[in-house]
Amino acid sequence: MAREDYEVVIGLEVHAELSTKTKIFCSCPTSFGASPNTHVCPICMAMPGTLPVLNEKVVEYAVRAGLATECTISQDSKNDRKNYFYPDLPKAYQISQYDKPLCEHGKIEIEPSTGRKAIGITRIHIEEDAGKLNHDDFGRGSLVDLNRAGVPLIEIVSEPDLRSSEEVDLYLRKLKSILEYIEVSDCKMQEGSLRADVNVSIRKKGAKEFGTRTEMKNMNSFRSITRAIEYEIDRQVDIIDNGGKIEQETLRWDEVSGKTFSMRDKEDAQDYRYFPDPDLVAIKLSDEYIENIKHSLPELPESRKQRYLTEYKLSEKDANIITSSKYLSDLFEQASKICNNPKAVNNWIISDISRILNETEMDPVEIPFDSKQLAKLVQLIDKGTISSSIAKKVLVEMFEHPRDPEDIIDEKGWVQISDEGAIKEVVLKVLENNQKSVEDYKAGKEKALGFLVGQAMKETRGKANPQMLNQMFKEELK
Ligand code: ADP
Ligand code: MG
Ligand code: ZN
């Protein structure tokens, strides 16, 4: 059978590191990138006799995430111990939530090419991150860094509602943007602040039962998630087509070979011997507490999008791209206000800026310039100081060596030539060197004009004012 004869079923478990200042059960800082084992204390190092105290901010952030994804918030929740042994887990258990998660039964809407649909959120629970193993370069062993141990996480578990890698991509982007909007996580995927376990299975089209799934752990780039899913679907189709059976197992995606490898058999909940953590009290939330958080939530991507359609008359597609990231969306609104030209700002964001972000796999939050600088770029074109083709080069420069667009133009000598005498000189030179095109134009080939303008642009390295060039050529050719 062919791949088209199967339906793909995918469910995601997404871990997001919360951006609270301190860890979940102690007051160590959570910031990324410190020297190994400098953000630690007896509690997160699991010294005997220490006791955890739940950071209230963690509950608040998780409730925010729950409300923003339309979950029901549990007023009676608790922490459980998930027991397993691994060198990066000093207590030999992780404090998580088992049967009473903070949030349940939510949803996130996506718009794939097959039409709008809702993806169910099974649950969102809070838990602590583990430490990190650094494998030493000499192969003598591994070093444990406990800075990350005890950093708060939320795990967002989706229903197996996703049906393609396209839907997974859209779902993850939407989830990421929601978490960014409500400011509970910086969602920096390359730093591991947002990572997904991807569960994939296939079944014959029309079948009622789900197929056996495999789980790819800790994926942290959109590109590799798509690649890994496509690979895994092909692998499963191949096995079933050849009369084989899918083993339920945990897989590791290898970016270099583009393949998945088996890590271990899938573990079951019972393997973890979950039980309520006796060191922590139940988490009881009042109606008032939940209401207050609800009222503090900012405008979410969906509502911003609707506003952009009416207030700025953006197209649905553009509004989708811009509101997908809070950072892009703020950049758009602020820059538009400063330069009073939302149409131009929109164009920059959805074309050149998006292209550069894509090519460099950069996250919008890493854009090295601010709304003032983007607005300045638009104003420089509007005032005729630079042409739009030069502006494109200025933008690249703003990404590569961030500084004010005016400084870039000064340094590079990119100010547009709008001096009539200088333009005329170029036009005459180009006309003299391109007799053939002149004849063509006179014989009625309008296209020849474009060629001549292009030559003049080349001659001035893009600096000539294009409107003036056009006009001057027309006059001279009369
Ligand atoms: P566990 O906690 O053991 O990993 P869960 O039953 O909680 O297992 O499911 C984890 C994730 O796997 C969920 O996101 C769920 O939607 C997804 N999932 C469950 N069954 C399937 C399946 N047959 N195919 C694809 N995904 C699945
Ligand atoms: Mg799992
Ligand atoms: Zn600590």
Short mmCIF file of C-alpha atoms in Angstrom, two decimals, residues 44 71 104 168 182 234 248 260 269-270 282 391 394 401 412 428 454:
data_model
loop_
_atom_site.label_atom_id
_atom_site.label_comp_id
_atom_site.label_asym_id
_atom_site.label_seq_id
_atom_site.Cartn_x
_atom_site.Cartn_y
_atom_site.Cartn_z
CA CYS A 44 18.23 21.51 44.20
CA CYS A 71 -8.29 24.84 29.95
CA GLU A 104 -7.14 20.16 31.80
CA VAL A 168 2.28 19.84 14.07
CA ILE A 182 1.43 35.74 28.10
CA ASP A 234 7.84 6.53 5.92
CA GLN A 248 6.21 0.95 20.95
CA THR A 260 15.56 7.89 13.99
CA ALA A 269 3.37 5.10 34.12
CA GLN A 270 3.69 2.14 36.51
CA ALA A 282 -1.97 20.34 48.17
CA ALA A 391 17.19 49.91 1.77
CA VAL A 394 20.76 48.47 4.72
CA HIS A 401 26.30 44.57 12.21
CA LYS A 412 28.76 53.12 3.02
CA LEU A 428 23.75 60.07 -21.31
CA GLY A 454 18.77 48.80 -14.97
#
